[in-house]
mmCIF file with all atom_site columns, C-alpha atoms in Angstrom:
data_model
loop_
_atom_site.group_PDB
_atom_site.id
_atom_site.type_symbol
_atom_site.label_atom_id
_atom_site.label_alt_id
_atom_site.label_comp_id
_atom_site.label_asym_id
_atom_site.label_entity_id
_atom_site.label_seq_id
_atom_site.pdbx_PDB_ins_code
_atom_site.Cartn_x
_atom_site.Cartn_y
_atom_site.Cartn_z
_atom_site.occupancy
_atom_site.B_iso_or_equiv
_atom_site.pdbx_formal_charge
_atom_site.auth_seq_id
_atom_site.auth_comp_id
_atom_site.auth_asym_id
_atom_site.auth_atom_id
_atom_site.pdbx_PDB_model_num
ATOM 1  C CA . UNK U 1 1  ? 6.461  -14.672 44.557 1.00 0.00 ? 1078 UNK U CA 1
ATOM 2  C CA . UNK U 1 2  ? 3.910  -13.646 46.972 1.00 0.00 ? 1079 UNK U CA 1
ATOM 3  C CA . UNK U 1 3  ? 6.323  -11.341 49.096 1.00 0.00 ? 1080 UNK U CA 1
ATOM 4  C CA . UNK U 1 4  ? 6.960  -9.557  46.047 1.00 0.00 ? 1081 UNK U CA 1
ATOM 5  C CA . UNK U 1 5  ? 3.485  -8.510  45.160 1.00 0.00 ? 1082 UNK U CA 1
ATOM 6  C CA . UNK U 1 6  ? 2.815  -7.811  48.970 1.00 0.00 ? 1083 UNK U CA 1
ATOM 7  C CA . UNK U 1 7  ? 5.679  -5.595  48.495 1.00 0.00 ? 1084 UNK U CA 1
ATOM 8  C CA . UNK U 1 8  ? 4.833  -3.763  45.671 1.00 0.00 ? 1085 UNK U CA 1
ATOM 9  C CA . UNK U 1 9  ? 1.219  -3.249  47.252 1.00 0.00 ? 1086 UNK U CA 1
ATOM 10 C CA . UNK U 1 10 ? 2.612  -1.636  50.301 1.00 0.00 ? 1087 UNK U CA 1
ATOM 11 C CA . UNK U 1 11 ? 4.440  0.000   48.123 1.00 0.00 ? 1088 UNK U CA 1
ATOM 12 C CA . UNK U 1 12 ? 8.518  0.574   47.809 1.00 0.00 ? 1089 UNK U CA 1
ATOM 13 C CA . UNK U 1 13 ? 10.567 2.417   50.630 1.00 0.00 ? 1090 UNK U CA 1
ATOM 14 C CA . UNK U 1 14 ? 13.318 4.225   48.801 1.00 0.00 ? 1091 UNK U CA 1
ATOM 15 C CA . UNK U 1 15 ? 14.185 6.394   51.267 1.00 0.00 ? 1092 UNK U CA 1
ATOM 16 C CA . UNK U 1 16 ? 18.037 6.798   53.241 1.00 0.00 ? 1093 UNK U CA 1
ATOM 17 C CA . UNK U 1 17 ? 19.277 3.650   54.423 1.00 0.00 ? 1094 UNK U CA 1
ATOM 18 C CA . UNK U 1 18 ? 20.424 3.766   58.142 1.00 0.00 ? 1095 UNK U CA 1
ATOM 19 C CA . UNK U 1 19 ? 22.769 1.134   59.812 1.00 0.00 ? 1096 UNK U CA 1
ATOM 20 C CA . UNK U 1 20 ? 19.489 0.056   62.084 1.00 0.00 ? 1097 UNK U CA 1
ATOM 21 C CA . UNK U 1 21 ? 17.549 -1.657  58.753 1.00 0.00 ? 1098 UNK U CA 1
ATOM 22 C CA . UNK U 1 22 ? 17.587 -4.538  56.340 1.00 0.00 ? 1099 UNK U CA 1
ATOM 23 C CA . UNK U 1 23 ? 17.942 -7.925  57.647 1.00 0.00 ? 1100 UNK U CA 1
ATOM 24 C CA . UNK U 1 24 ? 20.697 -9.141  55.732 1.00 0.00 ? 1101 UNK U CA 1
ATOM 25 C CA . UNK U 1 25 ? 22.410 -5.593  54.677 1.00 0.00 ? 1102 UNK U CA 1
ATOM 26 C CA . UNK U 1 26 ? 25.324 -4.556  56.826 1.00 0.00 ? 1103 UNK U CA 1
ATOM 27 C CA . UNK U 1 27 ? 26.359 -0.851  56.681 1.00 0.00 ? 1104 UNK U CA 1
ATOM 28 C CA . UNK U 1 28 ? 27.978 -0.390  58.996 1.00 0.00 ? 1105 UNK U CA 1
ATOM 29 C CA . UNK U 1 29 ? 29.154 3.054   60.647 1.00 0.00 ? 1106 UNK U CA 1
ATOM 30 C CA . UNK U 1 30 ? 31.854 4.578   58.779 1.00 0.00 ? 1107 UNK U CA 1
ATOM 31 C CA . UNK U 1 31 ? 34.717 3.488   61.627 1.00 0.00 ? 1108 UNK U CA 1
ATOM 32 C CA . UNK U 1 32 ? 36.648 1.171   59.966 1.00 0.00 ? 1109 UNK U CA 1
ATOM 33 C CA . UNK U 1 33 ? 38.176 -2.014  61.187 1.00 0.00 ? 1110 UNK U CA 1
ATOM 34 C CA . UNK U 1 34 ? 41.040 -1.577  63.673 1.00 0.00 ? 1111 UNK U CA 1
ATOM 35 C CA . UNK U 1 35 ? 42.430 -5.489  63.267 1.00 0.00 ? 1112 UNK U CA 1
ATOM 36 C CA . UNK U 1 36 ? 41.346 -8.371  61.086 1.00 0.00 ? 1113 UNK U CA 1
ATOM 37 C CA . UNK U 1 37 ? 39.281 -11.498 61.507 1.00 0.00 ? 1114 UNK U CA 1
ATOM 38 C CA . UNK U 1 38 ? 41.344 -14.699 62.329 1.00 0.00 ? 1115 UNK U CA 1
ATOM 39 C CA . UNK U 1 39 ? 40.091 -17.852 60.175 1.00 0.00 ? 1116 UNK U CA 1
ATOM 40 C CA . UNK U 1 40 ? 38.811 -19.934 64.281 1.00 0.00 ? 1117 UNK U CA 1
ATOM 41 C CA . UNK U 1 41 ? 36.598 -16.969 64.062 1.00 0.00 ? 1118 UNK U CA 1
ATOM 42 C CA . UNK U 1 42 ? 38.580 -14.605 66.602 1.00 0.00 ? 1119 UNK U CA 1
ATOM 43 C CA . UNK U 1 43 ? 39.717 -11.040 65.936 1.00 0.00 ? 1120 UNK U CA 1
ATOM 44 C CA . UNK U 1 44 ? 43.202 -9.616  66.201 1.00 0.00 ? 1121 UNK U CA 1
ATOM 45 C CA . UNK U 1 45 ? 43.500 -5.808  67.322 1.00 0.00 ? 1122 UNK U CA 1
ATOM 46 C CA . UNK U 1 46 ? 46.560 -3.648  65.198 1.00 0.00 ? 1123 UNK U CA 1
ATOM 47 C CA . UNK U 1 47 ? 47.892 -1.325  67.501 1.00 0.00 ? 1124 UNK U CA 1
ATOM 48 C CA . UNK U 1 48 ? 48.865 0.825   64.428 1.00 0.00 ? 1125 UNK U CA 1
ATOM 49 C CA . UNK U 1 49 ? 45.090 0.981   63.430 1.00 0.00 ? 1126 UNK U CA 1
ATOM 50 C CA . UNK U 1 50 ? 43.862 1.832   66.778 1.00 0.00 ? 1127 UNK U CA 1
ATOM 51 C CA . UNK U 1 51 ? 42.589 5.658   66.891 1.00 0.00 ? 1128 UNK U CA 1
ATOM 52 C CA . UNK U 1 52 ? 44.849 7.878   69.447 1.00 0.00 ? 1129 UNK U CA 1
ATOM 53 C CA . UNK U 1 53 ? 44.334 11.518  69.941 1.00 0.00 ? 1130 UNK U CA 1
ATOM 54 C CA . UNK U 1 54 ? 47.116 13.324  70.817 1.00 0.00 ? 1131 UNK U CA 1
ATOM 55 C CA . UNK U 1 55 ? 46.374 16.468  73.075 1.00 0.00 ? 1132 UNK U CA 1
ATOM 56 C CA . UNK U 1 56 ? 48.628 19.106  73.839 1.00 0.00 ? 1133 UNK U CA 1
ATOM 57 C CA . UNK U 1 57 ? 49.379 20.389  77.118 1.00 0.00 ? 1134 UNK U CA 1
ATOM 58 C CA . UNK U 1 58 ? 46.463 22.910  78.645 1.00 0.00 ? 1135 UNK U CA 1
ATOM 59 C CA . UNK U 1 59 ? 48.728 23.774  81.478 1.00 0.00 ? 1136 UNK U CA 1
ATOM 60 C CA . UNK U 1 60 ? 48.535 27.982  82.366 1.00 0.00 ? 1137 UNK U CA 1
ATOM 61 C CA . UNK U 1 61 ? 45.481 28.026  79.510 1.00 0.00 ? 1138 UNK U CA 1
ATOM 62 C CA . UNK U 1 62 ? 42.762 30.814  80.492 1.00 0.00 ? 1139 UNK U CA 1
ATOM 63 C CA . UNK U 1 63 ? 40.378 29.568  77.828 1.00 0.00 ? 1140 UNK U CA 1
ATOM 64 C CA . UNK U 1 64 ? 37.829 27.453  79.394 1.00 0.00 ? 1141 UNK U CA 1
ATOM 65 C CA . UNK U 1 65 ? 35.606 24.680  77.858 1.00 0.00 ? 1142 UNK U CA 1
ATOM 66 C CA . UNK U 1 66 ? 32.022 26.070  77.574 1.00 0.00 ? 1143 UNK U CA 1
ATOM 67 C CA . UNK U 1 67 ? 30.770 29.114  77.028 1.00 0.00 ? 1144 UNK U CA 1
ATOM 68 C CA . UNK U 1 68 ? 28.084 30.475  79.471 1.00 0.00 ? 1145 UNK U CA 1
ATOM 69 C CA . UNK U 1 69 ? 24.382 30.826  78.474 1.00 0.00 ? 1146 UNK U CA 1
ATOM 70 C CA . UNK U 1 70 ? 24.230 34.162  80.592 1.00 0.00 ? 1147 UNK U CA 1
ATOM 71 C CA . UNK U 1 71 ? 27.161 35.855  78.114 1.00 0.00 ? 1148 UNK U CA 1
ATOM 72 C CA . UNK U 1 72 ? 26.738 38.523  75.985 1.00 0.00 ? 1149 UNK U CA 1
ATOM 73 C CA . UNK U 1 73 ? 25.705 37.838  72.280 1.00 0.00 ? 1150 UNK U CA 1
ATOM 74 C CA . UNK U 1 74 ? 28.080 39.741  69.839 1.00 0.00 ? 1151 UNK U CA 1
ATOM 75 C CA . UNK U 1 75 ? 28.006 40.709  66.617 1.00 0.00 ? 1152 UNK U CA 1
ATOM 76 C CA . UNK U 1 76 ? 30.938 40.780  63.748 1.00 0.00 ? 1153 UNK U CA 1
ATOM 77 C CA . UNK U 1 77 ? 30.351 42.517  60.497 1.00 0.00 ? 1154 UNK U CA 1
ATOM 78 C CA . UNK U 1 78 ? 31.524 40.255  57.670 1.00 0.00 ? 1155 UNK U CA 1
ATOM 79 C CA . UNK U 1 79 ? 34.756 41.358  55.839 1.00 0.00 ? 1156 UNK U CA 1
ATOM 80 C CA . UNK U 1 80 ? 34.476 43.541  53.187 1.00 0.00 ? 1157 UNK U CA 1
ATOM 81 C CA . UNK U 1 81 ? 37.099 43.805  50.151 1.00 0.00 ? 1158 UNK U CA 1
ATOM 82 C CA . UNK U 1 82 ? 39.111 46.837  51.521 1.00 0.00 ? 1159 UNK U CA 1
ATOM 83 C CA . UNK U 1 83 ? 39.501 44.638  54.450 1.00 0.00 ? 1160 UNK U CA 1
ATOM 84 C CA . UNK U 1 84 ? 41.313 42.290  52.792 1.00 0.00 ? 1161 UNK U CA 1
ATOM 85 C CA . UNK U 1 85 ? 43.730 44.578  50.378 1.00 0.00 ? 1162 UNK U CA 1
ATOM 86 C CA . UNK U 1 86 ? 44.685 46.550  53.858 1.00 0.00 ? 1163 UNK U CA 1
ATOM 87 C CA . UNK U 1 87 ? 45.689 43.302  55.889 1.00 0.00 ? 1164 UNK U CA 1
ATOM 88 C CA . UNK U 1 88 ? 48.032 41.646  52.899 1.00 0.00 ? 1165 UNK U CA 1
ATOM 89 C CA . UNK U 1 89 ? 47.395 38.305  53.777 1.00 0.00 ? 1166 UNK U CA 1
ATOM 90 C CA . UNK U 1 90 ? 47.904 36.646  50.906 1.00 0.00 ? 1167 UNK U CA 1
ATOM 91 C CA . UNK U 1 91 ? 51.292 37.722  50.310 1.00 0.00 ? 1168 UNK U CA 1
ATOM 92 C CA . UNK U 1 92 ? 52.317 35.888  53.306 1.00 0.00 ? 1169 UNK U CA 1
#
């Protein structure tokens, strides 16, 4: 009973939750499991929940990675209707 009214003295924190707090609160991060929990306490990995990224071939790309903090700053005007009736593009 005690922690309770030390609590409400200090007064509440209601504020976001992270993954970092609460001592017996589990959040967690949003990944989702990639295998399950075996019942000796081990863990079995699904290779059809296992993330993969599939990248496609860069080969004779020009683009490169980053852009360069010395390049020229640019500015587009946003569309304007008439843009849109000249280009057609929703009757693709």
């Amino acid at each position: 009973m005690q922690e309770v009214i030390r609590g409400l003295f200090r007064g509440a924190k209601r504020g976001v939750m992270t993954s970092k707090q609460g001592r017996n609160f589990y959040k967690g991060n949003r990944t989702g499991s990639m295998g399950r929990h075996t019942k000796h306490g081990g863990y079995v990995i699904d290779a059809n929940k296992v993330r993969t990224f599939v990248v496609p071939s860069l080969a004779g790309c020009e683009l490169k990675p980053y852009v360069s903090h010395s390049s020229d700053k640019f500015k587009v005007d946003p569309p304007t209707a008439t843009d849109f009736s000249t280009q057609n593009i929703f009757n693709q």
